[in-house]
GROMACS .gro file of C-alpha atoms in nm:
model
  184
    1MET     CA    1  -4.798  -2.772  -0.899
    2SER     CA    2  -4.623  -3.093  -0.828
    3LEU     CA    3  -4.379  -3.177  -0.547
    4ILE     CA    4  -4.084  -3.184  -0.790
    5GLY     CA    5  -4.184  -2.838  -0.921
    6ILE     CA    6  -4.188  -2.696  -0.566
    7ILE     CA    7  -3.853  -2.857  -0.487
    8ILE     CA    8  -3.695  -2.717  -0.812
    9ILE     CA    9  -3.833  -2.368  -0.738
   10SER     CA   10  -3.713  -2.389  -0.375
   11VAL     CA   11  -3.358  -2.500  -0.476
   12LEU     CA   12  -3.349  -2.224  -0.743
   13ALA     CA   13  -3.466  -1.963  -0.480
   14ILE     CA   14  -3.195  -2.083  -0.235
   15VAL     CA   15  -2.927  -2.065  -0.511
   16LEU     CA   16  -3.048  -1.723  -0.616
   17ILE     CA   17  -3.043  -1.593  -0.252
   18TYR     CA   18  -2.691  -1.744  -0.209
   19VAL     CA   19  -2.570  -1.562  -0.520
   20PHE     CA   20  -2.722  -1.234  -0.405
   21VAL     CA   21  -2.578  -1.262  -0.058
   22THR     CA   22  -2.234  -1.362  -0.187
   23TYR     CA   23  -2.230  -1.086  -0.444
   24ASN     CA   24  -2.312  -0.828  -0.174
   25ARG     CA   25  -2.029  -0.973   0.042
   26PHE     CA   26  -1.784  -0.925  -0.248
   27VAL     CA   27  -1.907  -0.568  -0.298
   28LYS     CA   28  -1.865  -0.500   0.073
   29ALA     CA   29  -1.517  -0.658   0.074
   30LYS     CA   30  -1.407  -0.457  -0.235
   31ASN     CA   31  -1.526  -0.141  -0.077
   32ALA     CA   32  -1.336  -0.233   0.245
   33ILE     CA   33  -1.018  -0.271   0.035
   34GLU     CA   34  -1.073   0.065  -0.128
   35GLU     CA   35  -1.124   0.224   0.222
   36ALA     CA   36  -0.817   0.051   0.358
   37PHE     CA   37  -0.608   0.177   0.064
   38SER     CA   38  -0.743   0.527   0.099
   39THR     CA   39  -0.629   0.537   0.461
   40MET     CA   40  -0.291   0.401   0.364
   41ASP     CA   41  -0.281   0.639   0.065
   42VAL     CA   42  -0.300   0.945   0.298
   43TYR     CA   43   0.024   0.836   0.467
   44LEU     CA   44   0.186   0.737   0.135
   45LYS     CA   45   0.099   1.083   0.004
   46LYS     CA   46   0.248   1.252   0.317
   47ARG     CA   47   0.574   1.054   0.264
   48TRP     CA   48   0.564   1.140  -0.107
   49ASN     CA   49   0.536   1.510  -0.026
   50LEU     CA   50   0.813   1.491   0.238
   51ILE     CA   51   1.068   1.351   0.004
   52PRO     CA   52   1.165   1.679  -0.187
   53ASN     CA   53   1.237   1.851   0.148
   54LEU     CA   54   1.445   1.561   0.265
   55VAL     CA   55   1.637   1.543  -0.063
   56GLU     CA   56   1.702   1.917  -0.069
   57THR     CA   57   1.835   1.903   0.292
   58VAL     CA   58   2.062   1.611   0.211
   59LYS     CA   59   2.182   1.762  -0.117
   60GLY     CA   60   2.375   2.041   0.050
   61TYR     CA   61   2.574   1.791   0.254
   62ALA     CA   62   2.597   1.477   0.041
   63THR     CA   63   2.756   1.606  -0.281
   64HIS     CA   64   2.915   1.264  -0.344
   65GLU     CA   65   2.584   1.081  -0.318
   66GLN     CA   66   2.417   1.218  -0.627
   67THR     CA   67   2.320   0.877  -0.767
   68THR     CA   68   2.093   0.797  -0.473
   69LEU     CA   69   1.941   1.150  -0.479
   70LYS     CA   70   1.881   1.139  -0.852
   71GLU     CA   71   1.706   0.796  -0.828
   72ILE     CA   72   1.478   0.933  -0.551
   73ILE     CA   73   1.394   1.245  -0.757
   74LYS     CA   74   1.325   1.026  -1.064
   75LEU     CA   75   1.092   0.806  -0.867
   76ARG     CA   76   0.919   1.108  -0.707
   77ASN     CA   77   0.874   1.294  -1.034
   78ASP     CA   78   0.560   1.110  -1.143
   79SER     CA   79   0.230   1.274  -1.053
   80TYR     CA   80   0.100   1.087  -0.751
   81ASP     CA   81  -0.262   1.179  -0.796
   82LYS     CA   82  -0.271   1.031  -1.147
   83MET     CA   83  -0.136   0.695  -1.049
   84SER     CA   84  -0.350   0.383  -1.016
   85MET     CA   85  -0.368   0.196  -0.689
   86ASP     CA   86  -0.114  -0.067  -0.811
   87ASP     CA   87   0.120   0.205  -0.944
   88LYS     CA   88   0.110   0.378  -0.603
   89ILE     CA   89   0.194   0.053  -0.428
   90ASN     CA   90   0.482  -0.020  -0.667
   91GLN     CA   91   0.622   0.332  -0.667
   92ASN     CA   92   0.611   0.354  -0.288
   93SER     CA   93   0.786   0.016  -0.255
   94LEU     CA   94   1.071   0.151  -0.472
   95LEU     CA   95   1.071   0.483  -0.295
   96GLY     CA   96   1.093   0.302   0.041
   97LYS     CA   97   1.412   0.133  -0.067
   98GLN     CA   98   1.560   0.464  -0.184
   99ILE     CA   99   1.466   0.636   0.147
  100HIS     CA  100   1.642   0.360   0.331
  101GLN     CA  101   1.959   0.428   0.122
  102LEU     CA  102   1.919   0.801   0.183
  103MET     CA  103   1.909   0.756   0.557
  104ALA     CA  104   2.223   0.536   0.525
  105VAL     CA  105   2.397   0.817   0.330
  106ALA     CA  106   2.295   1.062   0.607
  107GLU     CA  107   2.478   0.854   0.862
  108ALA     CA  108   2.807   0.941   0.694
  109TYR     CA  109   2.758   1.312   0.746
  110PRO     CA  110   2.773   1.425   1.110
  111ASN     CA  111   2.692   1.788   1.024
  112LEU     CA  112   2.379   1.673   0.838
  113LYS     CA  113   2.272   1.456   1.130
  114ALA     CA  114   2.297   1.762   1.355
  115ASN     CA  115   2.096   1.989   1.121
  116THR     CA  116   1.773   2.092   1.292
  117ASN     CA  117   1.574   2.076   0.971
  118PHE     CA  118   1.704   1.730   0.889
  119ILE     CA  119   1.619   1.609   1.242
  120GLU     CA  120   1.264   1.734   1.209
  121LEU     CA  121   1.228   1.573   0.867
  122GLN     CA  122   1.370   1.239   1.008
  123THR     CA  123   1.123   1.252   1.297
  124GLU     CA  124   0.833   1.326   1.066
  125LEU     CA  125   0.942   1.050   0.827
  126SER     CA  126   0.967   0.802   1.119
  127LYS     CA  127   0.614   0.885   1.223
  128ILE     CA  128   0.483   0.855   0.867
  129GLU     CA  129   0.660   0.518   0.819
  130ASN     CA  130   0.496   0.388   1.135
  131ASP     CA  131   0.155   0.509   1.018
  132ILE     CA  132   0.218   0.339   0.682
  133LEU     CA  133   0.312   0.023   0.855
  134GLN     CA  134  -0.019   0.014   1.059
  135SER     CA  135  -0.230   0.106   0.762
  136ARG     CA  136  -0.053  -0.153   0.548
  137LYS     CA  137  -0.133  -0.421   0.806
  138TYR     CA  138  -0.502  -0.334   0.793
  139TYR     CA  139  -0.501  -0.314   0.411
  140ASN     CA  140  -0.343  -0.659   0.382
  141ALA     CA  141  -0.589  -0.811   0.630
  142VAL     CA  142  -0.886  -0.677   0.423
  143VAL     CA  143  -0.728  -0.806   0.099
  144ARG     CA  144  -0.671  -1.147   0.251
  145GLU     CA  145  -1.032  -1.177   0.354
  146TYR     CA  146  -1.143  -1.078   0.012
  147ASN     CA  147  -0.895  -1.314  -0.156
  148ASP     CA  148  -1.025  -1.592   0.058
  149ARG     CA  149  -1.374  -1.535  -0.071
  150VAL     CA  150  -1.247  -1.522  -0.429
  151GLU     CA  151  -1.068  -1.848  -0.399
  152MET     CA  152  -1.283  -2.059  -0.164
  153PHE     CA  153  -1.561  -2.282  -0.282
  154PRO     CA  154  -1.851  -2.210  -0.342
  155SER     CA  155  -1.803  -1.830  -0.338
  156ASN     CA  156  -1.537  -1.873  -0.608
  157ILE     CA  157  -1.808  -1.961  -0.849
  158VAL     CA  158  -1.986  -1.631  -0.788
  159ALA     CA  159  -1.652  -1.448  -0.807
  160LYS     CA  160  -1.585  -1.592  -1.149
  161LEU     CA  161  -1.937  -1.517  -1.271
  162MET     CA  162  -1.925  -1.157  -1.146
  163HIS     CA  163  -1.557  -1.096  -1.244
  164PHE     CA  164  -1.425  -1.046  -0.893
  165THR     CA  165  -1.050  -1.120  -0.921
  166ARG     CA  166  -0.772  -1.159  -0.660
  167LYS     CA  167  -0.614  -0.840  -0.529
  168GLU     CA  168  -0.248  -0.793  -0.459
  169MET     CA  169  -0.131  -0.739  -0.103
  170PHE     CA  170   0.111  -0.456  -0.023
  171ILE     CA  171   0.424  -0.679   0.031
  172VAL     CA  172   0.748  -0.545   0.161
  173ASP     CA  173   1.072  -0.680   0.018
  174GLU     CA  174   1.371  -0.767   0.230
  175GLU     CA  175   1.555  -0.438   0.194
  176GLU     CA  176   1.246  -0.241   0.312
  177ARG     CA  177   1.181  -0.473   0.612
  178GLU     CA  178   1.459  -0.300   0.789
  179ASN     CA  179   1.333   0.015   0.963
  180VAL     CA  180   1.460   0.348   0.858
  181LYS     CA  181   1.721   0.415   1.115
  182VAL     CA  182   1.662   0.754   1.287
  183THR     CA  183   1.949   0.868   1.502
  184PHE     CA  184   2.008   1.193   1.670
   0.00000   0.00000   0.00000
């Protein structure tokens, strides 16, 4: 075997090893995204399940706020378990806006704010929102690392060859950036 043949085989071996290693990193990063989403999904599901109780509690007091309540019920009516990851993120973003409006509505009703059941639901919602915030930060960090690999040279070549595409972060819009105000 000639020197050129050995060099070509060596270069091909190095490229092949690089492709295998990079592919495995993409798989590991994709799995980390799924794990991070699963963690966040637990808290999103808790909030999803808390909404009917919150709406029912507010309904008795806020008879003039039916539009907000109907919008929350409409968003909540879809089957959570059948949604895709992207659908869950989108629905929960919309739901977060509506929860913020619901809490604003509650401020106008002193009797509601004094209701023990409502206070417990507010406290639980506040804890869940904090858990969602923490898990969202972790999810977005994992997605950022993955997206860096998808976009940076030379790993972007392997990403294109193996159909690894950019993932969306769980972004919060301006309305939802304001914390849900919990007052007693």
